[in-house]
mmCIF file of C-alpha atoms in Angstrom:
data_model
loop_
_atom_site.group_PDB
_atom_site.id
_atom_site.type_symbol
_atom_site.label_atom_id
_atom_site.label_comp_id
_atom_site.label_asym_id
_atom_site.label_seq_id
_atom_site.Cartn_x
_atom_site.Cartn_y
_atom_site.Cartn_z
ATOM 1 C CA MET A 1 -82.584 -29.083 100.926
ATOM 2 C CA THR A 2 -80.477 -27.653 103.729
ATOM 3 C CA TYR A 3 -78.368 -24.597 103.294
ATOM 4 C CA ASN A 4 -74.830 -24.801 104.463
ATOM 5 C CA TRP A 5 -74.322 -21.661 106.554
ATOM 6 C CA LYS A 6 -70.955 -22.399 107.750
ATOM 7 C CA LYS A 7 -69.643 -22.852 104.174
ATOM 8 C CA SER A 8 -71.288 -19.750 103.017
ATOM 9 C CA ALA A 9 -69.505 -17.800 105.797
ATOM 10 C CA PHE A 10 -66.274 -19.145 104.930
ATOM 11 C CA ILE A 11 -66.758 -18.066 101.227
ATOM 12 C CA LEU A 12 -67.826 -14.700 102.338
ATOM 13 C CA ILE A 13 -64.826 -14.264 104.472
ATOM 14 C CA ASP A 14 -62.433 -15.259 101.733
ATOM 15 C CA ILE A 15 -64.217 -12.771 99.360
ATOM 16 C CA VAL A 16 -63.933 -9.910 101.982
ATOM 17 C CA LEU A 17 -60.227 -10.790 102.735
ATOM 18 C CA GLY A 18 -59.212 -10.972 99.069
ATOM 19 C CA VAL A 19 -60.831 -7.527 98.281
ATOM 20 C CA TYR A 20 -59.081 -6.014 101.196
ATOM 21 C CA LEU A 21 -55.750 -7.290 100.158
ATOM 22 C CA ILE A 22 -56.116 -5.945 96.662
ATOM 23 C CA LEU A 23 -57.077 -2.530 97.875
ATOM 24 C CA ALA A 24 -54.176 -2.539 100.374
ATOM 25 C CA ILE A 25 -51.658 -3.478 97.576
ATOM 26 C CA THR A 26 -53.092 -1.021 95.304
ATOM 27 C CA ALA A 27 -53.032 1.709 97.899
ATOM 28 C CA PHE A 28 -49.370 0.796 98.772
ATOM 29 C CA ASN A 29 -48.124 0.831 95.339
ATOM 30 C CA GLN A 30 -49.658 4.186 94.422
ATOM 31 C CA PRO A 31 -47.923 7.399 95.463
ATOM 32 C CA ASP A 32 -49.783 10.142 97.233
ATOM 33 C CA ASP A 33 -50.803 12.488 93.974
ATOM 34 C CA GLN A 34 -50.860 15.470 96.431
ATOM 35 C CA LYS A 35 -47.286 15.079 97.377
ATOM 36 C CA ALA A 36 -45.695 13.381 94.137
ATOM 37 C CA VAL A 37 -43.804 15.882 92.081
ATOM 38 C CA CYS A 38 -42.253 15.474 88.608
ATOM 39 C CA THR A 39 -38.652 14.732 88.964
ATOM 40 C CA GLN A 40 -37.575 13.934 85.510
ATOM 41 C CA VAL A 41 -38.858 14.739 82.075
ATOM 42 C CA ASP A 42 -37.891 12.394 79.152
ATOM 43 C CA ILE A 43 -38.014 13.729 75.678
ATOM 44 C CA ASN A 44 -37.713 11.230 72.771
ATOM 45 C CA ILE A 45 -37.630 12.370 69.239
ATOM 46 C CA GLU A 46 -38.453 9.766 66.731
ATOM 47 C CA ASP A 47 -37.190 9.880 62.777
ATOM 48 C CA GLY A 48 -34.293 11.974 63.577
ATOM 49 C CA LYS A 49 -32.694 11.380 60.282
ATOM 50 C CA VAL A 50 -32.051 15.150 59.746
ATOM 51 C CA ASP A 51 -29.552 16.582 62.194
ATOM 52 C CA GLY A 52 -30.129 20.001 63.707
ATOM 53 C CA PHE A 53 -33.939 20.464 62.958
ATOM 54 C CA LEU A 54 -35.335 19.484 66.181
ATOM 55 C CA GLY A 55 -33.803 18.866 69.659
ATOM 56 C CA GLY A 56 -34.868 17.902 73.175
ATOM 57 C CA THR A 57 -33.272 21.518 74.233
ATOM 58 C CA GLU A 58 -35.721 23.356 71.857
ATOM 59 C CA ILE A 59 -38.691 21.434 73.050
ATOM 60 C CA LYS A 60 -37.841 22.050 76.674
ATOM 61 C CA GLU A 61 -37.478 25.816 75.945
ATOM 62 C CA GLN A 62 -40.960 25.780 74.151
ATOM 63 C CA LEU A 63 -42.508 24.231 77.296
ATOM 64 C CA GLN A 64 -40.756 26.471 79.599
ATOM 65 C CA LYS A 65 -41.853 29.458 77.598
ATOM 66 C CA ALA A 66 -45.444 28.526 77.633
ATOM 67 C CA LYS A 67 -44.893 27.859 81.475
ATOM 68 C CA ILE A 68 -45.999 24.356 81.295
ATOM 69 C CA TYR A 69 -42.515 22.390 81.773
ATOM 70 C CA PRO A 70 -43.669 19.501 84.144
ATOM 71 C CA GLN A 71 -40.330 19.208 86.105
ATOM 72 C CA GLY A 72 -40.657 20.096 89.771
ATOM 73 C CA GLN A 73 -44.780 20.291 89.375
ATOM 74 C CA PRO A 74 -47.020 18.333 91.275
ATOM 75 C CA MET A 75 -47.972 15.201 89.284
ATOM 76 C CA LYS A 76 -51.532 15.582 89.681
ATOM 77 C CA GLN A 77 -51.425 19.081 88.249
ATOM 78 C CA ILE A 78 -49.513 18.219 85.190
ATOM 79 C CA ASP A 79 -52.129 18.245 81.982
ATOM 80 C CA VAL A 80 -50.238 16.061 79.458
ATOM 81 C CA ARG A 81 -52.937 16.722 76.605
ATOM 82 C CA LYS A 82 -52.059 20.497 77.230
ATOM 83 C CA ILE A 83 -48.302 19.535 76.682
ATOM 84 C CA GLU A 84 -49.044 17.545 73.560
ATOM 85 C CA GLU A 85 -51.028 20.468 72.197
ATOM 86 C CA ALA A 86 -48.349 23.034 72.855
ATOM 87 C CA ILE A 87 -45.503 20.717 71.283
ATOM 88 C CA CYS A 88 -47.711 20.191 68.355
ATOM 89 C CA GLN A 89 -47.537 24.039 67.629
ATOM 90 C CA ASN A 90 -43.922 23.638 66.552
ATOM 91 C CA PRO A 91 -43.810 23.646 62.899
ATOM 92 C CA PHE A 92 -41.254 21.017 62.675
ATOM 93 C CA VAL A 93 -43.319 18.485 64.847
ATOM 94 C CA GLU A 94 -45.668 16.007 63.190
ATOM 95 C CA ARG A 95 -47.361 14.384 66.173
ATOM 96 C CA ALA A 96 -46.628 14.126 70.007
ATOM 97 C CA GLU A 97 -47.617 11.870 72.709
ATOM 98 C CA CYS A 98 -47.174 12.750 76.537
ATOM 99 C CA PHE A 99 -47.878 10.530 79.596
ATOM 100 C CA LYS A 100 -46.981 10.163 83.332
ATOM 101 C CA THR A 101 -45.232 7.297 84.772
ATOM 102 C CA GLN A 102 -44.576 6.011 88.429
ATOM 103 C CA GLY A 103 -41.634 7.475 90.043
ATOM 104 C CA GLY A 104 -42.273 11.020 89.058
ATOM 105 C CA HIS A 105 -41.426 10.698 85.506
ATOM 106 C CA VAL A 106 -43.047 12.321 82.488
ATOM 107 C CA LYS A 107 -42.251 10.936 79.082
ATOM 108 C CA VAL A 108 -42.761 12.889 75.872
ATOM 109 C CA ASN A 109 -42.570 11.035 72.608
ATOM 110 C CA LEU A 110 -42.534 13.185 69.388
ATOM 111 C CA THR A 111 -42.246 12.399 65.722
ATOM 112 C CA GLN A 112 -40.680 15.440 63.838
ATOM 113 C CA ARG A 113 -41.481 16.433 60.068
ATOM 114 C CA LEU A 114 -38.538 15.656 57.903
ATOM 115 C CA PRO A 115 -37.424 18.238 55.303
ATOM 116 C CA VAL A 116 -36.287 16.771 52.015
ATOM 117 C CA ILE A 117 -35.364 20.007 50.155
ATOM 118 C CA ARG A 118 -34.563 23.479 50.606
ATOM 119 C CA ILE A 119 -36.004 26.204 48.419
ATOM 120 C CA LYS A 120 -34.299 29.315 47.594
ATOM 121 C CA ALA A 121 -36.399 30.768 44.671
ATOM 122 C CA ASP A 122 -35.652 33.864 42.340
ATOM 123 C CA ASN A 123 -38.556 35.582 44.049
ATOM 124 C CA GLY A 124 -37.013 35.560 47.494
ATOM 125 C CA ASP A 125 -38.809 32.727 49.014
ATOM 126 C CA ASP A 126 -36.574 30.598 51.266
ATOM 127 C CA TYR A 127 -38.449 27.519 52.936
ATOM 128 C CA TYR A 128 -38.126 23.817 53.319
ATOM 129 C CA VAL A 129 -40.571 21.021 51.843
ATOM 130 C CA ASP A 130 -41.100 17.906 54.100
ATOM 131 C CA THR A 131 -41.708 14.449 52.920
ATOM 132 C CA HIS A 132 -45.445 14.875 52.471
ATOM 133 C CA GLY A 133 -44.924 18.086 50.225
ATOM 134 C CA GLU A 134 -46.075 20.450 52.947
ATOM 135 C CA ILE A 135 -44.159 23.934 53.406
ATOM 136 C CA MET A 136 -41.902 24.160 56.384
ATOM 137 C CA PRO A 137 -40.650 27.731 57.455
ATOM 138 C CA ASN A 138 -37.155 28.727 57.268
ATOM 139 C CA THR A 139 -35.261 28.303 60.561
ATOM 140 C CA ARG A 140 -31.947 29.216 62.213
ATOM 141 C CA TYR A 141 -30.885 25.500 62.134
ATOM 142 C CA THR A 142 -28.736 24.295 59.155
ATOM 143 C CA SER A 143 -28.797 20.793 57.576
ATOM 144 C CA ASP A 144 -26.956 18.961 54.842
ATOM 145 C CA LEU A 145 -30.082 19.330 52.484
ATOM 146 C CA VAL A 146 -30.299 19.373 48.638
ATOM 147 C CA ILE A 147 -30.975 22.876 47.725
ATOM 148 C CA ALA A 148 -33.340 24.092 44.883
ATOM 149 C CA THR A 149 -33.028 27.415 43.258
ATOM 150 C CA GLY A 150 -34.481 29.178 40.250
ATOM 151 C CA HIS A 151 -37.994 29.821 38.899
ATOM 152 C CA ILE A 152 -39.947 27.974 41.645
ATOM 153 C CA SER A 153 -43.465 28.610 42.664
ATOM 154 C CA ARG A 154 -44.852 26.823 46.010
ATOM 155 C CA PRO A 155 -47.040 24.525 43.921
ATOM 156 C CA TYR A 156 -44.296 23.311 41.826
ATOM 157 C CA ALA A 157 -42.069 22.899 45.019
ATOM 158 C CA GLN A 158 -44.773 20.924 46.867
ATOM 159 C CA LYS A 159 -45.460 18.654 43.749
ATOM 160 C CA LYS A 160 -42.091 18.386 41.810
ATOM 161 C CA LEU A 161 -39.344 19.239 44.010
ATOM 162 C CA ALA A 162 -40.784 17.190 47.012
ATOM 163 C CA TYR A 163 -40.643 14.122 44.656
ATOM 164 C CA LEU A 164 -37.349 14.900 43.806
ATOM 165 C CA GLY A 165 -36.120 15.393 47.346
ATOM 166 C CA ASN A 166 -37.703 12.280 48.466
ATOM 167 C CA PHE A 167 -36.114 10.290 45.470
ATOM 168 C CA VAL A 168 -32.534 11.631 46.328
ATOM 169 C CA MET A 169 -33.061 11.220 50.192
ATOM 170 C CA LYS A 170 -34.099 7.437 49.799
ATOM 171 C CA SER A 171 -31.080 6.719 47.711
ATOM 172 C CA PRO A 172 -27.772 6.135 49.593
ATOM 173 C CA PHE A 173 -25.876 6.784 46.384
ATOM 174 C CA TRP A 174 -27.630 10.037 45.172
ATOM 175 C CA SER A 175 -28.008 11.517 48.710
ATOM 176 C CA SER A 176 -24.354 11.725 48.697
ATOM 177 C CA GLN A 177 -24.014 12.926 45.131
ATOM 178 C CA VAL A 178 -26.675 15.571 44.590
ATOM 179 C CA GLU A 179 -25.759 19.155 45.968
ATOM 180 C CA GLN A 180 -28.452 21.218 43.978
ATOM 181 C CA PHE A 181 -31.167 21.320 41.676
ATOM 182 C CA ASN A 182 -32.090 24.518 39.409
ATOM 183 C CA VAL A 183 -35.418 25.168 37.893
ATOM 184 C CA LEU A 184 -35.181 26.943 34.673
ATOM 185 C CA ASP A 185 -38.113 29.325 33.384
ATOM 186 C CA ASP A 186 -39.978 26.540 31.359
ATOM 187 C CA GLY A 187 -40.182 24.268 34.482
ATOM 188 C CA THR A 188 -37.295 21.892 33.379
ATOM 189 C CA VAL A 189 -34.595 21.038 35.917
ATOM 190 C CA GLU A 190 -30.782 21.137 35.975
ATOM 191 C CA MET A 191 -28.810 19.103 38.717
ATOM 192 C CA VAL A 192 -25.454 20.161 39.992
ATOM 193 C CA PRO A 193 -23.550 17.230 41.528
ATOM 194 C CA ARG A 194 -20.962 17.242 44.619
ATOM 195 C CA ILE A 195 -18.390 15.597 42.357
ATOM 196 C CA GLY A 196 -17.317 16.749 38.887
ATOM 197 C CA ASP A 197 -17.343 20.157 37.240
ATOM 198 C CA HIS A 198 -20.215 19.739 35.108
ATOM 199 C CA ILE A 199 -24.304 20.209 35.083
ATOM 200 C CA VAL A 200 -26.668 17.387 34.354
ATOM 201 C CA TYR A 201 -29.703 18.540 32.370
ATOM 202 C CA LEU A 202 -32.857 16.213 33.489
ATOM 203 C CA GLY A 203 -35.530 18.046 31.476
ATOM 204 C CA SER A 204 -38.912 17.424 32.884
ATOM 205 C CA VAL A 205 -39.658 15.958 36.220
ATOM 206 C CA SER A 206 -40.733 12.740 34.901
ATOM 207 C CA SER A 207 -39.360 9.226 34.513
ATOM 208 C CA ILE A 208 -36.892 10.109 37.638
ATOM 209 C CA PRO A 209 -35.925 6.707 38.377
ATOM 210 C CA GLN A 210 -34.954 5.734 34.955
ATOM 211 C CA LYS A 211 -32.840 8.994 34.404
ATOM 212 C CA PHE A 212 -31.054 8.639 37.523
ATOM 213 C CA ASP A 213 -30.598 4.883 36.789
ATOM 214 C CA ARG A 214 -28.814 5.595 33.603
ATOM 215 C CA LEU A 215 -26.861 8.475 35.218
ATOM 216 C CA GLU A 216 -25.476 6.286 37.814
ATOM 217 C CA LYS A 217 -24.313 3.578 35.480
ATOM 218 C CA PHE A 218 -22.686 6.528 33.320
ATOM 219 C CA TYR A 219 -21.040 7.817 36.425
ATOM 220 C CA ARG A 220 -19.788 4.443 37.401
ATOM 221 C CA TYR A 221 -18.664 3.097 34.141
ATOM 222 C CA GLY A 222 -17.960 6.158 32.113
ATOM 223 C CA LEU A 223 -16.888 9.305 33.983
ATOM 224 C CA SER A 224 -14.994 7.221 36.523
ATOM 225 C CA VAL A 225 -12.779 6.086 33.508
ATOM 226 C CA ALA A 226 -12.908 9.117 31.163
ATOM 227 C CA GLY A 227 -12.651 11.666 33.888
ATOM 228 C CA TRP A 228 -15.124 13.559 35.960
ATOM 229 C CA ASN A 229 -14.203 16.843 34.399
ATOM 230 C CA LYS A 230 -14.299 15.674 30.694
ATOM 231 C CA TYR A 231 -17.816 17.094 29.975
ATOM 232 C CA SER A 232 -19.363 20.234 31.002
ATOM 233 C CA TYR A 233 -22.983 19.430 30.292
ATOM 234 C CA ILE A 234 -24.811 16.085 30.262
ATOM 235 C CA ASN A 235 -28.210 15.961 28.878
ATOM 236 C CA MET A 236 -30.383 13.154 30.301
ATOM 237 C CA GLU A 237 -33.679 14.327 28.724
ATOM 238 C CA PHE A 238 -34.329 11.696 26.302
ATOM 239 C CA ASP A 239 -35.085 8.230 27.003
ATOM 240 C CA ASN A 240 -32.145 5.527 26.319
ATOM 241 C CA GLN A 241 -29.527 8.166 25.456
ATOM 242 C CA ILE A 242 -27.110 10.421 27.285
ATOM 243 C CA ILE A 243 -25.837 13.473 25.309
ATOM 244 C CA CYS A 244 -22.787 14.918 26.667
ATOM 245 C CA LYS A 245 -20.877 18.252 25.699
ATOM 246 C CA LYS A 246 -17.190 18.205 25.984
ATOM 247 C CA ARG A 247 -15.486 20.899 27.807
ATOM 248 C CA LYS A 248 -13.448 23.301 25.844
ATOM 249 C CA LYS A 249 -9.738 23.179 26.557
#
């Protein structure tokens, strides 16, 4: 069998040229990391359903305070893992992702923890509870959240009131109707609505969807006709019935 040296030489030349072109294109498209600097930092906050708890300015100030804000820094020296770890120290951040892109940009994507209820207990505790039932510290920010007052322990807030807060936040109707929950000494709950001068007694934190479903129907087809201030106290404790106390004239 005769070996075709000429054909092999052409194939070898083609391979060398192909490798050269790939390396040349790659080198041309990649900026010199020694000279490239960060010209822009993009901070994107996901799940921003609750206004005022977390903003891009706060994250920028946090990174500046830690002396790791990347803008103006050489791209090669920017440690994205360190930036992520610093951001996650913020008690309102659930997770963070940071990466570099071509053109000198640094992208920061983060998901914030969402508070569902604010606790202002009789014992002086003042904090938030998030969607997962975890405690969040008090903050200078304000938000239009349901407030829970009364005889509240932290385990009760994390289990019972977090459930109530999640239920209210997920309901377009009740998120606009509920202003406050008040926990009595026996652990039962009263609700203060935004509309109407009355108190709703829910009883124990059980069968909440059923209780609120009955109450919504009573609001829509009862109080809207009889008048929002006709009753001073509405008891939803018992199944399949609503007990109302008329307001004294």
